[in-house]
Amino acid sequence: MTADSTGTEYDSDVEAAIREKHPALITYLTAGDPSLEDTKAYVEALDRGGSDLIELGLPFSEPIAEGPTIQAAINRALEAGTTPEGFFELVDDLETEAPLLVMTYYNMILQYGDEPDVRPFVERAAEAGLAGIIVPDLPAEEADPLREACDDHGLDLVFIVAPTTEGERLETIMSQVSGFTYVQARLGTTGARADVSTATHESLERLSAFDVPKAVGFGVSEGDHAAEIVEAGADGVIVGSALVDIVASSDEPAVDLEAKARELKRGARRGADSITVDPEDTPEPEQP
Amino acid sequence: MSTSDHDHDRERDSEATFGDYGGQYVPEALMPALQELEDAYERYVLNNEDGFMDEFRERMRDFGGRPTPLQRADRLSERYDRDIYLKREDLVHGGAHKLNNALGQVLLAKYMGKERIIAETGAGQHGTATAMAAAHLDMPCEIYMGRTDVNRQRPNVYRMRMNGAEVNPVEAGSGTLKEAINETLRDWATTVENTHYVIGSVVGPHPFPKLVRDFQSVIGREAREQVQEKAGRLPDSVVACAGGGSNTMGTFHEFVPDEDVDLYAVEAGGSSLEIDAESGVAPNSATLSTGTDGVLHGAMTRLLQSEEGQIMESHSVSAGLDYAGVGPELSHLVDIGRVTPVSVDDEAALNGFHRLSRLEGIIPALESSHALGYLERAAGTAADTSSGRSPRDEESSEELGDLVVVNVSGRGDKDLETVLEETEKRDLEAAPEVEVFDG
């Protein structure tokens, strides 16, 4: 349990970061793009810019949930020779205010260590100080071994809820999620988009009965998107491809990443401010 | 089949795994579609609801040209001094076994109310079969194909387009099947609500490995009946090439309970079975023989991967076998010792291609040529044993036995350009003088 300044206790550092810093900004970069040294500087810039949680991608050669932007970043990271051990050493070195999460594919977790097994990866992740794990190709049905290992080491296992997730499956996932729920804003793969999908509003509506922090990702790239998403009821926004674009194209990525994080965080706050709260009207959160 | 056997089968079919292999490792957005497909598989395929299987079998007969013959190969039988029977899947409409599965899945998609078909293809045979099935059943169809494969399998690209399919070349990686599958999964994750992904082999998340196997198991069912009719008994061994493993599982499935029948899965040994760890490239596609356990494209199975879990680029002269993964059920059957994985290199496959063409008047696909290459190595005469024979081959020769069924999974028209080019580079004992074709 983690206590915040008001004495409220949360189940984990990840949940605390989102609840306390509400509305939260969650940022993503691919580790090793274009080098692990650069990633360290960029993560620190995102931390200064107001990120409340930072996702670091451990590159896998077959990233089936990613769009072209992050796929290209993963290719650059692999070409630069990024390994799991290099990744963990980077995390060992990082000192950020924001808790760090690792985002990677299941095979990378399974292959760390001598035999296919999830435990060595989770142990090393805990030792490096990571707060949680996100695995885009691991649905709740296959997650028991990883969840048990994460529970044993105090790591959150974040699940993704898609626009197609409904009914019984939604309840199963929501009963297993820890830290926060990653709400996939639209069908398809990651990638910056010009607008906020209507699927976002529908997903948040479906999830409103569950008292777990909800953060929306897939297609979020601007402060205005962040405002709209928070206004629609999200506890946080997740931004990846728009930041990876900066890494790929900016002359001064660290400067621009910090500025972008500030813009996104301001947008999220604007969204929160525009929700007029009348305590009389606020319903008690329903328990699923 | 007794009632208890049947119950046992049903119980087994409701499971998502084969031993330690299989499962559903896909993005969350696809999970409801897999559940919907599981439901449709159970209702239509296993229970013949709305007469689905009757319609499928009728269409396979009238449109697909089934049953295919089991032909005694007289000159091969003479050469190897035993009875060699060829299961002629090259005679299925489209020229390969692939139509069995493609027609089944497109028809299933139609029963499920889907409006659009997508598929990936390596050699183009699955893409061609899917395009044909989609045209036959009036469904819009898009095919993803690696750029390298588009270049080396042009006749099939033309055929897909003739049948009205859109062909999308995939530029990523080495531009082969692995990349095409990634791209098709991405399309599916975007369009899953109205689109069915026709997976082309016994790979991918549950229930695809079972669904594809069941549509393909007609090969073994026919072969098993035909060989008993013609030879009066079951074969001593069955040989089929294995890439993803759809013709392999299709041929083997009905023989799995016949424990006296040896099953040989012949993989692509490429140029070498050694892995170049530095470049992350496997110069082969011999996943069952040399791979390790891991998760790729939705399933836990045997893979060609680095120690850290990155998937390797594979290689085979045959685009259809050029894949770093393999079906989970095959991995399981190898683990429990029911299927024996073997491999032959590119050169042996090319020789197999030329040998069957010259001796039997059948031009086989380069995929099937691997099975024929293995037949030569395991059963070949003493005069042809100068190179590449490991001590184990003598043993294999005996194990192959007196009655062998070899699946000719497809015809080789699509491979002629590759075969001419690759033959010119080598001094092949079985090849004709290819230079004379220049004039």
XYZ file of C-alpha atoms in Angstrom, chain A:
288
model
C 0.000 0.000 0.000
C 1.156 3.499 -0.821
C -0.100 6.524 1.095
C -0.377 9.978 -0.472
C -0.080 13.383 1.245
C -3.688 13.210 2.397
C -3.140 9.801 3.940
C -5.194 7.998 1.300
C -3.830 4.545 0.645
C -3.507 3.074 -2.832
C -2.751 -0.422 -3.960
C 0.424 0.557 -5.810
C 2.793 3.319 -6.825
C 1.224 3.313 -10.257
C -2.285 3.805 -8.959
C -1.042 6.433 -6.524
C 0.694 8.344 -9.325
C -2.496 8.492 -11.356
C -4.880 9.253 -8.512
C -2.666 11.890 -6.903
C -1.613 13.651 -10.068
C -5.076 13.436 -11.609
C -5.427 13.997 -14.516
C -2.285 11.993 -15.224
C 0.022 12.153 -18.206
C 1.556 8.808 -19.235
C 4.281 9.010 -21.845
C 5.946 6.293 -23.949
C 9.327 5.971 -25.650
C 11.035 2.993 -27.256
C 14.201 2.199 -25.290
C 17.310 2.279 -27.447
C 15.898 4.613 -30.107
C 18.322 5.757 -31.372
C 20.524 4.595 -28.447
C 20.062 3.755 -24.764
C 22.093 6.818 -23.802
C 19.738 9.058 -25.762
C 16.740 7.342 -24.241
C 18.024 8.206 -20.763
C 18.193 11.906 -21.665
C 14.775 11.810 -23.327
C 13.088 10.038 -20.411
C 14.499 12.615 -18.030
C 13.126 15.357 -20.294
C 9.656 13.757 -20.216
C 9.920 13.531 -16.434
C 10.777 17.252 -16.181
C 7.946 18.047 -18.552
C 5.381 16.650 -16.143
C 4.932 12.979 -17.034
C 3.272 11.163 -14.154
C 4.132 7.702 -15.430
C 6.597 6.724 -18.141
C 6.304 3.615 -20.298
C 9.527 2.291 -21.781
C 9.259 -0.063 -24.729
C 11.598 -3.053 -24.715
C 11.876 -3.712 -28.467
C 10.578 -6.978 -29.984
C 11.087 -7.836 -33.641
C 7.386 -8.577 -34.345
C 5.406 -5.721 -32.786
C 1.954 -6.655 -34.087
C 0.062 -4.070 -32.030
C 2.157 -1.126 -33.240
C 1.637 1.209 -36.134
C 4.411 2.387 -38.491
C 5.859 5.057 -36.133
C 6.627 2.795 -33.186
C 7.499 -0.104 -35.465
C 10.201 2.079 -37.049
C 11.449 3.107 -33.585
C 11.699 -0.551 -32.595
C 13.668 -1.298 -35.758
C 16.078 1.558 -34.985
C 16.492 0.307 -31.410
C 17.175 -3.254 -32.554
C 19.633 -2.056 -35.186
C 21.402 -0.130 -32.419
C 21.813 -3.453 -30.585
C 19.342 -2.912 -27.752
C 19.139 -6.001 -25.544
C 16.980 -6.807 -22.507
C 20.015 -6.533 -20.276
C 20.896 -3.119 -21.761
C 17.307 -2.084 -21.164
C 17.437 -3.088 -17.512
C 20.757 -1.291 -17.042
C 19.139 1.858 -18.407
C 16.328 1.496 -15.879
C 18.913 0.905 -13.122
C 20.468 4.272 -14.029
C 17.290 6.310 -14.368
C 16.165 8.470 -11.497
C 12.784 9.908 -12.333
C 9.988 11.231 -10.225
C 7.520 9.357 -12.402
C 7.306 5.599 -11.841
C 8.496 3.574 -14.858
C 6.631 0.778 -16.626
C 7.979 -1.631 -19.216
C 5.938 -2.280 -22.330
C 6.963 -5.340 -24.317
C 5.690 -8.464 -26.054
C 5.222 -11.767 -24.292
C 8.036 -13.635 -26.011
C 10.579 -11.127 -24.662
C 9.375 -11.798 -21.116
C 9.354 -15.550 -21.632
C 12.878 -15.743 -23.069
C 14.660 -13.758 -20.334
C 16.661 -16.316 -18.364
C 17.751 -19.813 -19.278
C 14.386 -21.537 -19.850
C 11.107 -20.119 -21.199
C 9.660 -18.734 -17.956
C 8.225 -15.362 -16.924
C 9.797 -15.212 -13.471
C 13.397 -14.189 -14.240
C 12.130 -11.170 -16.201
C 9.797 -10.075 -13.427
C 12.510 -10.502 -10.806
C 14.945 -8.406 -12.820
C 12.249 -5.787 -13.512
C 11.530 -5.495 -9.794
C 15.228 -5.261 -9.008
C 15.626 -2.451 -11.547
C 12.801 -0.579 -9.859
C 10.130 -0.873 -12.546
C 6.625 -0.370 -11.195
C 4.651 -2.374 -13.718
C 4.374 -4.275 -16.988
C 2.186 -3.846 -20.075
C 2.056 -6.689 -22.617
C -0.005 -5.916 -25.747
C -0.204 -9.531 -26.923
C -1.151 -11.054 -23.566
C -4.902 -11.213 -23.031
C -6.297 -11.927 -19.549
C -6.926 -15.569 -20.563
C -3.190 -16.268 -20.849
C -1.963 -13.998 -18.069
C -2.042 -16.192 -14.946
C 1.686 -17.034 -14.801
C 2.748 -13.427 -15.346
C 0.183 -12.001 -12.949
C 1.259 -14.376 -10.192
C 4.909 -13.444 -10.700
C 4.012 -9.725 -10.715
C 1.977 -10.118 -7.521
C 4.895 -11.839 -5.828
C 7.225 -8.968 -6.700
C 4.863 -6.042 -6.161
C 4.603 -5.102 -9.841
C 1.409 -3.954 -11.514
C 0.176 -5.815 -14.587
C -1.757 -3.359 -16.714
C -4.419 -4.733 -19.044
C -5.693 -3.142 -22.221
C -9.413 -2.753 -22.805
C -10.335 -2.436 -26.490
C -13.441 -0.968 -28.118
C -14.473 -4.581 -28.799
C -14.177 -5.628 -25.126
C -17.652 -5.978 -23.647
C -19.804 -7.975 -21.273
C -18.270 -10.847 -19.349
C -14.784 -10.333 -20.766
C -14.801 -6.720 -19.617
C -15.698 -7.794 -16.099
C -13.022 -10.503 -16.080
C -10.361 -8.042 -17.180
C -11.458 -5.357 -14.768
C -11.297 -7.803 -11.888
C -7.688 -8.665 -12.770
C -6.233 -5.292 -13.673
C -3.827 -3.528 -11.355
C -2.381 0.003 -11.446
C -4.664 1.311 -14.150
C -6.716 0.209 -17.128
C -5.242 1.034 -20.513
C -8.228 2.112 -22.575
C -7.531 1.621 -26.267
C -9.139 4.650 -27.917
C -9.852 2.997 -31.238
C -9.493 -0.268 -33.118
C -6.216 -0.829 -34.901
C -2.607 -0.161 -34.023
C -0.766 2.634 -32.224
C -0.152 5.893 -34.059
C -0.813 9.625 -33.731
C -4.185 10.717 -35.109
C -5.778 14.067 -35.866
C -8.873 13.545 -33.752
C -10.273 11.723 -30.735
C -12.301 8.666 -31.697
C -15.930 8.435 -30.647
C -15.037 4.914 -29.499
C -13.153 6.596 -26.629
C -16.319 8.096 -25.216
C -18.188 4.821 -25.570
C -15.386 2.848 -23.895
C -15.175 5.280 -20.971
C -18.934 5.118 -20.597
C -18.790 1.290 -20.454
C -16.004 1.458 -17.866
C -17.563 4.107 -15.647
C -18.970 1.500 -13.268
C -15.491 0.202 -12.385
C -13.446 1.975 -9.737
C -10.045 1.494 -11.364
C -8.046 4.399 -12.856
C -8.583 4.632 -16.604
C -6.020 6.056 -19.002
C -6.671 6.440 -22.712
C -4.091 5.766 -25.422
C -3.835 5.004 -29.189
C -3.923 8.134 -31.312
C -3.488 10.846 -28.677
C -1.058 13.485 -29.926
C -2.102 16.985 -28.815
C -3.058 18.943 -25.729
C -6.572 19.394 -27.103
C -6.996 15.608 -27.405
C -5.854 15.257 -23.802
C -8.420 17.867 -22.720
C -11.225 16.117 -24.577
C -10.322 12.689 -23.196
C -10.117 13.863 -19.597
C -13.357 15.754 -20.047
C -14.918 12.486 -21.218
C -14.043 10.914 -17.886
C -10.507 9.500 -18.213
C -8.097 9.668 -15.295
C -5.149 9.945 -17.609
C -3.910 10.121 -21.186
C -1.222 7.969 -22.787
C 0.935 9.425 -25.547
C 3.492 7.422 -27.527
C 3.750 7.851 -31.281
C 3.676 11.670 -31.116
C 6.744 11.543 -28.841
C 8.503 8.911 -30.939
C 7.968 11.256 -33.913
C 9.882 13.948 -32.018
C 12.741 11.522 -31.292
C 12.881 10.641 -34.987
C 12.685 14.128 -36.462
C 13.644 16.860 -34.003
C 17.018 18.634 -33.934
C 16.730 18.922 -30.167
C 14.594 16.008 -29.060
C 15.091 16.505 -25.303
C 13.952 20.142 -25.472
C 10.983 19.350 -27.681
C 9.947 16.287 -25.644
C 9.877 18.352 -22.464
C 7.793 21.037 -24.181
C 5.408 18.466 -25.646
C 4.902 16.845 -22.247
C 4.036 20.266 -20.797
C 1.539 20.923 -23.586
C -0.125 17.526 -23.026
C -0.249 17.929 -19.269
C -1.748 21.432 -19.630
C -4.331 20.012 -22.007
C -5.253 17.286 -19.546
C -5.663 19.853 -16.743
C -7.821 22.004 -18.994
C -10.063 18.988 -19.526
C -10.307 18.387 -15.794
C -11.057 22.067 -15.085
C -13.905 22.119 -17.547
C -15.725 19.416 -15.623
C -17.858 21.356 -13.192
C -18.195 19.314 -10.092
C -21.283 19.710 -7.979
C -20.767 17.464 -4.924
C -24.531 17.019 -4.670
C -24.604 15.508 -8.171
C -21.605 13.224 -7.854
C -22.812 9.638 -7.634
C -20.994 7.112 -5.514
C -18.858 4.905 -7.741
C -20.673 1.652 -8.318
C -18.911 -1.551 -7.480
C -18.915 -4.077 -10.302
